Tab-separated table of C-alpha atoms in Angstrom:
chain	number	residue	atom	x	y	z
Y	3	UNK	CA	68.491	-103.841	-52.678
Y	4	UNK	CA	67.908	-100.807	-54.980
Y	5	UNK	CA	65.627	-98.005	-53.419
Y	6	UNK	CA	65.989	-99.831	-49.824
Y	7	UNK	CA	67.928	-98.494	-46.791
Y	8	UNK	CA	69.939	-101.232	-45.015
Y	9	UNK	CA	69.048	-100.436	-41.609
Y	10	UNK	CA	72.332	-99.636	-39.001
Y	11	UNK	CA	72.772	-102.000	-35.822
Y	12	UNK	CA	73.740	-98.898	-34.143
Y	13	UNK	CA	72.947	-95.490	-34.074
Y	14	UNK	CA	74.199	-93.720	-36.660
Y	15	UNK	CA	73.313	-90.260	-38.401
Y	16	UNK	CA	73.540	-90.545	-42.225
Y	17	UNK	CA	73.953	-87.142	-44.167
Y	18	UNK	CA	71.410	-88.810	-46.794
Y	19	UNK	CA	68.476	-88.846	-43.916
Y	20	UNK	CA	68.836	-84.890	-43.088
Y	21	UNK	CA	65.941	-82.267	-44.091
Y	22	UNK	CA	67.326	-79.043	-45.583
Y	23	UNK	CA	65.768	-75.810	-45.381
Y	24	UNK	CA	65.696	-73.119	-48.503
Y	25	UNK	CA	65.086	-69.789	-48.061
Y	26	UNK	CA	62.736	-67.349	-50.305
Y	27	UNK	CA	64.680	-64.335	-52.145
Y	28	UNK	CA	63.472	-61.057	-51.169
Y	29	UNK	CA	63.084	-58.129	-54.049
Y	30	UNK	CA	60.783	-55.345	-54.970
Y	31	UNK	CA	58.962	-52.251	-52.071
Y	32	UNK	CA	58.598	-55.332	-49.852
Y	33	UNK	CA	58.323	-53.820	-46.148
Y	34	UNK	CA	61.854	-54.512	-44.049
Y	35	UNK	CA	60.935	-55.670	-40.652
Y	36	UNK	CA	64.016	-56.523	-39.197
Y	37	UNK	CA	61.959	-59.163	-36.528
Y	38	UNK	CA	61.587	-61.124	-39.405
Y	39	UNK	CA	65.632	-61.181	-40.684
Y	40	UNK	CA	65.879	-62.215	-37.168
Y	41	UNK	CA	63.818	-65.029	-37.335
Y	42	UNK	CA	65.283	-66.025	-40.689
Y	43	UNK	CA	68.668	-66.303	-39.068
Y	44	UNK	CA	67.634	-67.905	-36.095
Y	45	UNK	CA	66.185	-70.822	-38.965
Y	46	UNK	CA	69.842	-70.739	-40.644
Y	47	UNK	CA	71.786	-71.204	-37.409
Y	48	UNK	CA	68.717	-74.005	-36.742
Y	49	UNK	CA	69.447	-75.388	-40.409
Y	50	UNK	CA	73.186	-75.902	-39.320
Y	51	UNK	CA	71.772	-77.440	-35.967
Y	52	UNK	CA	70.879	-80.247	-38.192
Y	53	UNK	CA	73.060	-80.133	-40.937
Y	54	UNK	CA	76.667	-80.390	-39.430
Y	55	UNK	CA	75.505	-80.819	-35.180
Y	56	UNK	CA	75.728	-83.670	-32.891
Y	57	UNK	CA	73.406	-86.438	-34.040
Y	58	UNK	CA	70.436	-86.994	-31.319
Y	59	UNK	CA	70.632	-90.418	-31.277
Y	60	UNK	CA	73.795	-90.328	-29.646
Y	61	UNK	CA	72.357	-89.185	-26.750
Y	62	UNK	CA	73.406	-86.723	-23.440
Y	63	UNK	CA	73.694	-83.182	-24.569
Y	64	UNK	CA	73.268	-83.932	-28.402
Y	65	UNK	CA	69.369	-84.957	-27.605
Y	66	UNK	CA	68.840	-81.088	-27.189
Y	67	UNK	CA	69.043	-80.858	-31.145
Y	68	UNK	CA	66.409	-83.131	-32.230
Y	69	UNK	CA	63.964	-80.562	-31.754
Y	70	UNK	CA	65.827	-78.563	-34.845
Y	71	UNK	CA	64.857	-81.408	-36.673
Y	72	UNK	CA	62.150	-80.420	-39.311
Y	73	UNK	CA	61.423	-77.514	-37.390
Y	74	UNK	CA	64.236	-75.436	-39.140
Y	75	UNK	CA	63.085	-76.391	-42.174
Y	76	UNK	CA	59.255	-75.537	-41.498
Y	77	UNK	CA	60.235	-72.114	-40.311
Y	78	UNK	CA	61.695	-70.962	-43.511
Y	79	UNK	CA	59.045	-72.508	-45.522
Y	80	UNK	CA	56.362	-70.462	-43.560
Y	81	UNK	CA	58.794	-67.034	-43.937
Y	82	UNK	CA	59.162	-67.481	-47.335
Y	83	UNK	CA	54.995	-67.338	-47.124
Y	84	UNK	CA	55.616	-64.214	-45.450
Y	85	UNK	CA	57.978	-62.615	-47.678
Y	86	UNK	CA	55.906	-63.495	-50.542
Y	87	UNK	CA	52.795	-61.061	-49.026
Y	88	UNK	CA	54.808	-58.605	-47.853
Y	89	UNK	CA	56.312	-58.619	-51.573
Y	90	UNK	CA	52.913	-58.328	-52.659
Y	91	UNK	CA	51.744	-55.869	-50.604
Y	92	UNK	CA	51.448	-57.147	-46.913
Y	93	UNK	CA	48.496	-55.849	-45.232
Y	94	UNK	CA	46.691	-54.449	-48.452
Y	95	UNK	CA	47.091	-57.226	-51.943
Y	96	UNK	CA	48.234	-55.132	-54.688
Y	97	UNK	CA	45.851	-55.101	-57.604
Y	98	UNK	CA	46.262	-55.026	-61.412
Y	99	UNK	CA	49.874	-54.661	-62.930
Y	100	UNK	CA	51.038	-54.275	-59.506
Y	101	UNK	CA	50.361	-57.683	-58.566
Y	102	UNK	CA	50.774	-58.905	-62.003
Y	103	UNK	CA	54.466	-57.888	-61.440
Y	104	UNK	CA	54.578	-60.006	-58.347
Y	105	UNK	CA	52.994	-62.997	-60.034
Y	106	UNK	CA	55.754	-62.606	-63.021
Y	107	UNK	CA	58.347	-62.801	-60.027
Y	108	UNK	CA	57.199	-65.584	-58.871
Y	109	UNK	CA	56.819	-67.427	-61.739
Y	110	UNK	CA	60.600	-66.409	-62.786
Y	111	UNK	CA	61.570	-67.281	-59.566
Y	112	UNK	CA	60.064	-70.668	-59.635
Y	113	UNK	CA	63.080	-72.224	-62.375
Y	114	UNK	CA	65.491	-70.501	-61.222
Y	115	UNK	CA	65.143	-72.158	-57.760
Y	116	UNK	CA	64.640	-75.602	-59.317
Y	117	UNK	CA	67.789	-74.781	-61.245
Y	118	UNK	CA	69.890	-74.147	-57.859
Y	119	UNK	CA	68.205	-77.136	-56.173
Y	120	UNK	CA	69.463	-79.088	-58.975
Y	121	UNK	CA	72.874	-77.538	-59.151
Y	122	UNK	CA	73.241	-78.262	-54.815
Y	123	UNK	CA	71.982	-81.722	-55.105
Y	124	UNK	CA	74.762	-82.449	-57.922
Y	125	UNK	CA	77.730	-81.550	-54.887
Y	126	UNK	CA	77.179	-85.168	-53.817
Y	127	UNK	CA	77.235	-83.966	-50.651
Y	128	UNK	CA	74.073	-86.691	-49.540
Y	129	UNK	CA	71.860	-83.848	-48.342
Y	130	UNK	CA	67.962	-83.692	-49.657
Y	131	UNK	CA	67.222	-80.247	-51.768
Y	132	UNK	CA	64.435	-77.824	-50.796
Y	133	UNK	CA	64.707	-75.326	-53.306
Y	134	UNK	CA	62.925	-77.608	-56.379
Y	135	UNK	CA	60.251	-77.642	-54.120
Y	136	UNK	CA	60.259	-73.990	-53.207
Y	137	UNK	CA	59.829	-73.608	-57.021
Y	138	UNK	CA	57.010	-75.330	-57.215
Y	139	UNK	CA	55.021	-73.867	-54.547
Y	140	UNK	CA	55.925	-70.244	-56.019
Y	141	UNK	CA	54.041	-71.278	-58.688
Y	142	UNK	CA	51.087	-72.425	-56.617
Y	143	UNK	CA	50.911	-69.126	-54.402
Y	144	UNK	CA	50.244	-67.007	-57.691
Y	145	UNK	CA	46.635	-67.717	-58.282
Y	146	UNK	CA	46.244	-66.526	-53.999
Y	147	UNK	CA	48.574	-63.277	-54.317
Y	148	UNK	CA	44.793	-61.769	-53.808
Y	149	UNK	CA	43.477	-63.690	-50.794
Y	150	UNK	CA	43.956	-61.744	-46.894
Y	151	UNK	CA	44.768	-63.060	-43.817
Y	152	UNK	CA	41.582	-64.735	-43.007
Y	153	UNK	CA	41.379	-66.460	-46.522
Y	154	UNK	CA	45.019	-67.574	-46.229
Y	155	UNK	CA	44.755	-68.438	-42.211
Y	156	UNK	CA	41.904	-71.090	-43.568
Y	157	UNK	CA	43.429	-72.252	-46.644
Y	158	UNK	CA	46.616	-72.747	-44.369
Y	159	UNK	CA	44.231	-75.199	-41.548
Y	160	UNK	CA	42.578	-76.709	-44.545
Y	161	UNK	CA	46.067	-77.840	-46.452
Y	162	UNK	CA	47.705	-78.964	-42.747
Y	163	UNK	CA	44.818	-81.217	-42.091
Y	164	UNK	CA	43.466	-82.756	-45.460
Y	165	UNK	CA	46.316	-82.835	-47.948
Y	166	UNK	CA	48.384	-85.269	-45.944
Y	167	UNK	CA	45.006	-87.480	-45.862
Y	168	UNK	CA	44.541	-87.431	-49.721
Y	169	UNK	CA	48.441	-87.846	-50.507
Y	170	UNK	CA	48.408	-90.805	-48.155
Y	171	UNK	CA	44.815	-91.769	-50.349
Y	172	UNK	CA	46.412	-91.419	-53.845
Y	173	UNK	CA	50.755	-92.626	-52.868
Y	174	UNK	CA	48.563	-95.896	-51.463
Y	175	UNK	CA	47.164	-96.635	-55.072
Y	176	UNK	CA	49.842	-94.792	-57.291
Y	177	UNK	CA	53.519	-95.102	-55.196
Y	178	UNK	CA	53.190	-97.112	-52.388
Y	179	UNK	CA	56.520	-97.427	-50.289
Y	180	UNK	CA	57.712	-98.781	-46.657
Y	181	UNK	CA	59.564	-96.918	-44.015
Y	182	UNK	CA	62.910	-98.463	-45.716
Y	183	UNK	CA	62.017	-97.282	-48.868
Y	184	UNK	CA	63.486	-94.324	-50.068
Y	185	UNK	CA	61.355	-91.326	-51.359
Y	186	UNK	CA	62.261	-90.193	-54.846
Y	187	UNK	CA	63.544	-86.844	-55.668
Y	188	UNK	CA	64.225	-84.779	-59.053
Y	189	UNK	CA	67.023	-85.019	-61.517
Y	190	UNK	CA	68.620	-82.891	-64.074
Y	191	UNK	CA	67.223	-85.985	-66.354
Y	192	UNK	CA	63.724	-85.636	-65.742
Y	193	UNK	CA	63.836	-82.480	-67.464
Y	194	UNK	CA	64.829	-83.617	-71.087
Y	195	UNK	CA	61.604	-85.932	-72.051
Y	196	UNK	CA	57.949	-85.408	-71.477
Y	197	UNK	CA	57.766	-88.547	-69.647
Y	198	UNK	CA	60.946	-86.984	-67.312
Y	199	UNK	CA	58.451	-83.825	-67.121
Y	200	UNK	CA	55.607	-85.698	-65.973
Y	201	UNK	CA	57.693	-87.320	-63.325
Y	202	UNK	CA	59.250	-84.284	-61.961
Y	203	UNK	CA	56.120	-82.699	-61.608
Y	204	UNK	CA	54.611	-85.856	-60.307
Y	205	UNK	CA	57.806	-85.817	-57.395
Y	206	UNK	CA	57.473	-82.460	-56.559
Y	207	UNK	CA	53.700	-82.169	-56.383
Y	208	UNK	CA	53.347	-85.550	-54.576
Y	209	UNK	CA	55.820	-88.145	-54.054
Y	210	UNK	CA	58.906	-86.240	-53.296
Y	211	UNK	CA	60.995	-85.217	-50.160
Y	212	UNK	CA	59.256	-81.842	-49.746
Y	213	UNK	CA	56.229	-82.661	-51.830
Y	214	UNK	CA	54.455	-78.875	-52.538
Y	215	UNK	CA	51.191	-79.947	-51.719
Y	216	UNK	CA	51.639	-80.497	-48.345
Y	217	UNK	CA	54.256	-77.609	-48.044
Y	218	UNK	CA	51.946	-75.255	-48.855
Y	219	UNK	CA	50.477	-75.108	-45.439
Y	220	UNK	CA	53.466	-73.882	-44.806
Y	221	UNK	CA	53.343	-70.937	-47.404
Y	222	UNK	CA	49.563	-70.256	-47.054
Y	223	UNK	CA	50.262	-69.927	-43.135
Y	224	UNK	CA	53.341	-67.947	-43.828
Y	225	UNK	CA	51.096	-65.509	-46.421
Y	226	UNK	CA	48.456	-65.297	-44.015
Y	227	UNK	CA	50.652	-63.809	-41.443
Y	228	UNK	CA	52.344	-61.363	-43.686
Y	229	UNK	CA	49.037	-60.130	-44.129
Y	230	UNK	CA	48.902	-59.201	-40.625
Y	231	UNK	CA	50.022	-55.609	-39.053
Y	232	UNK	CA	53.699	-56.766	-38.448
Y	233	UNK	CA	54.634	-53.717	-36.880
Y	234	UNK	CA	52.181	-53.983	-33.860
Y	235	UNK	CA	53.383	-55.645	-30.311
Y	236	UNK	CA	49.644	-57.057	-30.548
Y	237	UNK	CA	50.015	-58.839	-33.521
Y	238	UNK	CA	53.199	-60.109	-32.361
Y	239	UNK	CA	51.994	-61.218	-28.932
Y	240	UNK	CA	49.362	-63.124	-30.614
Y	241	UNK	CA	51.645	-65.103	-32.972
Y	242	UNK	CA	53.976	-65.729	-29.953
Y	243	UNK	CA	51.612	-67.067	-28.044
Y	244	UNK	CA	49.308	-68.219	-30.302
Y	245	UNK	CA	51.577	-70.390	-31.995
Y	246	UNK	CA	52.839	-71.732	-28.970
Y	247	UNK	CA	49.460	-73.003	-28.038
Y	248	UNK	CA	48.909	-74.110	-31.515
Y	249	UNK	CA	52.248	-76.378	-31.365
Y	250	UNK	CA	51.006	-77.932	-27.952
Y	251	UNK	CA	47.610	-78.398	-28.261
Y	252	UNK	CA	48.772	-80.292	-31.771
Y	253	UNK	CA	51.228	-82.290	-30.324
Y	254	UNK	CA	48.770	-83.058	-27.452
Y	255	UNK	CA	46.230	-84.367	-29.636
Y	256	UNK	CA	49.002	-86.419	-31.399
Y	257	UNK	CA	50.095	-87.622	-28.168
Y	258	UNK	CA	46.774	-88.935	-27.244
Y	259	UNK	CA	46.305	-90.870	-30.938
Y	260	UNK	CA	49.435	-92.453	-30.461
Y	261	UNK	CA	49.880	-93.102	-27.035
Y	262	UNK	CA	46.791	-93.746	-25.571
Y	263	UNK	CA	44.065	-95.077	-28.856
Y	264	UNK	CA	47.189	-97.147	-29.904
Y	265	UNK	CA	48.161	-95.450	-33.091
Y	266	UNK	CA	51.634	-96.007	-32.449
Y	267	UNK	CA	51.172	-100.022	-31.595
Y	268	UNK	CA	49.717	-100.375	-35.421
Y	269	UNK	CA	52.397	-98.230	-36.863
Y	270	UNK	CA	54.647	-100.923	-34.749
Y	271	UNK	CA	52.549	-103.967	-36.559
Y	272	UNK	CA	53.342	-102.266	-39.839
Y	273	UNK	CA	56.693	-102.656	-39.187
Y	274	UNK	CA	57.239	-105.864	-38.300
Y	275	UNK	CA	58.048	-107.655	-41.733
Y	276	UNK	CA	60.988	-105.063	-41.797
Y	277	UNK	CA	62.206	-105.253	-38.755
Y	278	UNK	CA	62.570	-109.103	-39.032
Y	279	UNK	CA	64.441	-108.567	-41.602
Y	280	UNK	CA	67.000	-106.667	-40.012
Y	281	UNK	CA	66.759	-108.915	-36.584
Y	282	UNK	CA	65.529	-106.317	-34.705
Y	283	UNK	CA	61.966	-104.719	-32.818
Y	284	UNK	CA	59.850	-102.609	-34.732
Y	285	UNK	CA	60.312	-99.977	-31.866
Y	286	UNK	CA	64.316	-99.714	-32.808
Y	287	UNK	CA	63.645	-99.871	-36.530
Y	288	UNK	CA	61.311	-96.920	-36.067
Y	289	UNK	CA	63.716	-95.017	-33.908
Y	290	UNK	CA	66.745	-95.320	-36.225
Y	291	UNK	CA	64.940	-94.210	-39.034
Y	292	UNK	CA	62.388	-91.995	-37.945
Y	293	UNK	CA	63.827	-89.905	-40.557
Y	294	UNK	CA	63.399	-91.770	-43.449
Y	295	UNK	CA	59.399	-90.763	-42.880
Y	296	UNK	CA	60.364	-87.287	-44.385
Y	297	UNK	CA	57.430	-85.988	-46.350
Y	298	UNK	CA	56.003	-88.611	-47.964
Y	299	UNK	CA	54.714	-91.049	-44.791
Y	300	UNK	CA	54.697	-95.177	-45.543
Y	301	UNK	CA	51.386	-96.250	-46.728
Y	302	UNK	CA	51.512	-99.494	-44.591
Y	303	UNK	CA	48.878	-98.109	-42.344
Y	304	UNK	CA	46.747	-94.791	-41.718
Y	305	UNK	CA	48.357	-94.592	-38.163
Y	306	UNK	CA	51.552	-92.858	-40.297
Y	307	UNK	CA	48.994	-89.992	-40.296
Y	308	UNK	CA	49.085	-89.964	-37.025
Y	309	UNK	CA	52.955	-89.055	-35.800
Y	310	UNK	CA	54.004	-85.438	-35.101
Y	311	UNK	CA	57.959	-86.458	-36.628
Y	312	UNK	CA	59.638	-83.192	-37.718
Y	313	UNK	CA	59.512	-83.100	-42.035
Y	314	UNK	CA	56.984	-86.102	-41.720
Y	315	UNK	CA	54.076	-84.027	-42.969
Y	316	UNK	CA	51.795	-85.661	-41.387
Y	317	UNK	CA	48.511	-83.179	-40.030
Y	318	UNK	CA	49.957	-83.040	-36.730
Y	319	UNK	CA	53.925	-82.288	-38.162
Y	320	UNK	CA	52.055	-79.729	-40.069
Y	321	UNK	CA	50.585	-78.177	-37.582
Y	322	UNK	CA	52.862	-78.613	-34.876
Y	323	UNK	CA	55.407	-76.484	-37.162
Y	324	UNK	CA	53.074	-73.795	-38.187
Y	325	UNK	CA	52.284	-72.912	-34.350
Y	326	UNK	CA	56.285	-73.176	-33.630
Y	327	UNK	CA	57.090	-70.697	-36.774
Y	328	UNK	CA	54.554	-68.607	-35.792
Y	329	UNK	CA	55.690	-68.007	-32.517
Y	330	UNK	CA	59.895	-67.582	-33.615
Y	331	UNK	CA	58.131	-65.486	-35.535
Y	332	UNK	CA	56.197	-63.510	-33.269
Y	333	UNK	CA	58.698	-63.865	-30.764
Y	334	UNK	CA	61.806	-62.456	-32.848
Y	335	UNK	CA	59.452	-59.259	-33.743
Y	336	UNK	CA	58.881	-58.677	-29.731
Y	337	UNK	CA	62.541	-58.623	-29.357
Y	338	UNK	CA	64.863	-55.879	-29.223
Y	339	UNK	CA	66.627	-56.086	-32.430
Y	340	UNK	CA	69.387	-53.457	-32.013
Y	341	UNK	CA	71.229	-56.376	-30.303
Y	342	UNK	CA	70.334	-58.997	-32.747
Y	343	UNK	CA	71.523	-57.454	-35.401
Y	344	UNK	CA	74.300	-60.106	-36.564
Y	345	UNK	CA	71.233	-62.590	-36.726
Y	346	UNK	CA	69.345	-60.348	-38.723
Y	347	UNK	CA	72.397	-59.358	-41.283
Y	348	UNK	CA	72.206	-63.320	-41.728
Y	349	UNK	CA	68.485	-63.699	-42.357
Y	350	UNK	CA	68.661	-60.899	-45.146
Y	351	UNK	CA	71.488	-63.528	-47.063
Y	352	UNK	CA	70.123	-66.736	-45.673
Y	353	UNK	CA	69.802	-67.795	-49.741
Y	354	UNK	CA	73.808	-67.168	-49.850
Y	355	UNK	CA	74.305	-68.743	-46.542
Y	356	UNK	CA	72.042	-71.884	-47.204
Y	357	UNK	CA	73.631	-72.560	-50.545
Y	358	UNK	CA	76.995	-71.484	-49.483
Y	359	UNK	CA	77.350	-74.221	-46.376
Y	360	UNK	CA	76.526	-76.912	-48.796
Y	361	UNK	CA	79.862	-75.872	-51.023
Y	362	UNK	CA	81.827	-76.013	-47.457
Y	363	UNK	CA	80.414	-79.580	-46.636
Y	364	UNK	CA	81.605	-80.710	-49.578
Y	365	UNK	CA	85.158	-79.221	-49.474
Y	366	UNK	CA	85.425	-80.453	-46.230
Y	367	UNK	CA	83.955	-83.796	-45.789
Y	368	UNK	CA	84.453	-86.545	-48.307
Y	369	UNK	CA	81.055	-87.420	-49.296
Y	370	UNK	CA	82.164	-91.013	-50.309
Y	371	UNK	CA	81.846	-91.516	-46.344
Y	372	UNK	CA	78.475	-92.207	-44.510
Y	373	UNK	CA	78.582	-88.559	-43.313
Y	374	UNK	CA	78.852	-89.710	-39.669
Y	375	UNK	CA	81.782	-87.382	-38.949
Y	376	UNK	CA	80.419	-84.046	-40.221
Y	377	UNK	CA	78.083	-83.972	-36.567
Y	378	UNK	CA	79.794	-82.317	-33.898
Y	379	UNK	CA	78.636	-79.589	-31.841
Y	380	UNK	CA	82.134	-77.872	-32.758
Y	381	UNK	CA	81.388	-78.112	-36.581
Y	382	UNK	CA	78.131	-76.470	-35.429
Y	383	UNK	CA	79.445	-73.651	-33.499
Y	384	UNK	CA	81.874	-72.988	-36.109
Y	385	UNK	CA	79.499	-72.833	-39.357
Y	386	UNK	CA	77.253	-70.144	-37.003
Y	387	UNK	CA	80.086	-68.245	-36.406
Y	388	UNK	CA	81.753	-67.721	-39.848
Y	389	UNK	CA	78.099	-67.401	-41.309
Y	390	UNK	CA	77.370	-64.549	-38.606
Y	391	UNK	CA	80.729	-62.913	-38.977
Y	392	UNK	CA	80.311	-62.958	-43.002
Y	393	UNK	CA	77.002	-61.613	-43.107
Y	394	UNK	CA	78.129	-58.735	-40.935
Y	395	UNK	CA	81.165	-58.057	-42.749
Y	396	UNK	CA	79.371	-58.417	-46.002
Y	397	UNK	CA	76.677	-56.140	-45.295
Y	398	UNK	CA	78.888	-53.109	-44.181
Y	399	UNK	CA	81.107	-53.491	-47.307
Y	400	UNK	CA	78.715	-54.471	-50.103
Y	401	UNK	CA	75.035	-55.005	-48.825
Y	402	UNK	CA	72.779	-57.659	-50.679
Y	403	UNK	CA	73.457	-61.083	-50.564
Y	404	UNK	CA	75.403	-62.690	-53.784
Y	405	UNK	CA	72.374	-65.036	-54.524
Y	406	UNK	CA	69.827	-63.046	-53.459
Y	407	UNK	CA	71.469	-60.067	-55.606
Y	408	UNK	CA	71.333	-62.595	-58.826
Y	409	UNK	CA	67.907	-63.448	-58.029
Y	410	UNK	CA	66.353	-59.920	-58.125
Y	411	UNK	CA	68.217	-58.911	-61.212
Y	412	UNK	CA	67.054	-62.154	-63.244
Y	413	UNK	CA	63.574	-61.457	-61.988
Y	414	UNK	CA	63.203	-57.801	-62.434
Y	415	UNK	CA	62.151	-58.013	-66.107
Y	416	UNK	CA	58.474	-57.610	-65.251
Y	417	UNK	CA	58.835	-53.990	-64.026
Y	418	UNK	CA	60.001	-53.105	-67.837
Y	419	UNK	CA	57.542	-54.630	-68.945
Y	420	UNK	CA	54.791	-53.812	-66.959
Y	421	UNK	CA	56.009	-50.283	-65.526
């Protein structure tokens, strides 16, 4: 049936269902904190954690990756927050041409990415595109290139908890869908009509794998703490911890709605047309496609709202990732970096490196497949190590990234323009 997933009879971890993570170029006087390279690379090496490790669901030692799950992919939307304030002036919001400038980056930023997103999706390679997205909420973060941490820290709780509500609201009236139903994405086609237009921005905005309207929780929590004094162990204490307590007291709630008020019993009822379908319980059809929640939750039932799934965005997925970013985060700035800096020669080309490991799955793998033999803790080890080991060597023999060299240089018009 077009548009629905035939559901496995066993476990099995389809390259179509995994979350990817995209990474936000770096240009400009933006302040180099090497914590924050760090924490970048920790979210690549957690990127290929999902990408190309053992699939969860086979169980025994491969269950210690389904945390990675979403998670990676939350932690470089909230740094790419991060790099956009420190871009645009961290602690202090530049004012007049400066920021001007910044908002001219952005906004030549934003196509580019789509472009790329576009260009990665066309490898075949069965993996769902960030970058489109990314483009998208560059756009949105212009108009608060002004706001400080407080503003940001507010708009950041206000996006996590009410966004989710009024997508589920308006995908219940306008795009409805099922658990089995796949979420739509963009297309090089959508760009050559108005009506394509209208759709693309419709997908990205709302609808889509990574919709921006939810992901901007992400950005505005990522803004707010570039705002902050990055430099000081207090400040990093206070996202370490902080965060942490964030994440749990989230997933607590969560745990409580689901568990114990029965939230997860009527997502269960939801699914029982489905899973009779495909001769099975509604707890198994929810297990072996968890996954297929990603970003836009079924509008069967409000319970949806309820889950903490990784790259659900649901309120409690939301938040949940904010308070784990924040503490990698705050945690990778406490750290002593001198020895971490392989990690952090790796977050400063994580653009290269994510788009780079997508041209290596598809040399490698045939895509024609269902993906299931790309996951192997092996495959993992291996992509960390040649993407650690060529960041290194790059950096000592040329310095910036390839992509995130072509990305300054296309976007460095506005500082002619505007000097």
């Amino acid at each position: 049936m077009d548009g629905v997933h035939a559901v496995p009879t066993a476990p099995v971890r389809s390259r179509e269902h995994q979350a990817t993570a995209g990474l936000a170029p770096r240009s400009g006087p933006a302040v180099r904190l090497t914590g924050v390279d760090v924490a970048r690379g920790v979210a690549v090496l957690g990127m290929y954690a999902v990408h190309v490790g053992p699939n969860p669901l086979d169980g025994g030692g491969a269950v210690w990756f389904k945390p990675f799950e979403g998670h990676s992919a939350a932690l470089f939307a909230v740094l790419a927050g991060v790099s956009i304030a420190l871009m645009s002036g961290g602690r202090r919001p530049q004012r007049g041409r400066a920021r001007t400038r910044v908002a001219l980056r952005l906004a030549t930023r934003a196509p580019l990415l789509v472009a790329l997103g576009l260009l990665l999706s066309g490898l075949g390679t069965g993996y769902m595109v960030i970058l489109a997205y990314y483009g998208a909420c560059f756009l949105l973060a212009i108009p608060w290139l002004r706001c400080r941490a407080r503003t940001l820290a507010v708009a950041a709780l206000v996006t996590a908890v009410v966004m989710p509500l009024v997508s589920f609201a308006l995908r219940s009236v306008f795009a409805p869908r099922d658990l089995v139903v796949e979420a739509p994405d963009v297309a090089w086609a959508d760009f050559a009509t108005w009506h394509g237009l209208g759709r693309a921005a419709g997908v990205l905005l709302l609808t889509g794998t990574f919709p921006a309207a939810t992901l901007m929780a992400y950005l505005f929590a990522g803004m707010a703490i570039g705002r902050l004094d990055l430099r000081s162990p207090v400040v990093a204490r206070a996202l370490c911890f902080g965060g942490a307590a964030l994440a749990l007291g989230a997933y607590g709630v969560s745990w409580l709605a689901t568990r114990v008020f029965g939230g997860l019993e009527a997502v269960h009822r939801s699914l029982e047309p489905a899973a009779a379908r495909y001769v099975m319980s509604p707890e198994t059809l929810l297990h072996l496609d968890e996954s297929w929640i990603h970003g836009t939750p079924p509008t069967t039932t409000w319970a949806w709202e309820l889950l903490p799934s990784g790259a659900s965005c649901t309120p409690f997925d939301l938040l949940v990732s904010i308070g784990i970013a924040a503490s990698v985060i705050g945690g990778c700035l406490l750290l002593p970096t001198r020895f971490l800096s392989p990690l952090a020669d790796l977050g400063g080309r994580a653009l290269s490196a994510y788009a780079l490991h997508f041209v290596a799955i598809r040399l490698i793998w045939d895509s024609d497949g269902d993906g299931s033999d790309v996951f192997a803790f092996t495959h993992f080890v291996a992509f960390s190590a040649v993407a650690l080991i060529a960041s290194v060597a790059w950096r000592r023999r040329i310095g910036r990234g390839p992509l995130e060299w072509a990305m300054a240089r296309l976007s460095r018009w506005p500082d002619r323009v505007l000097p």
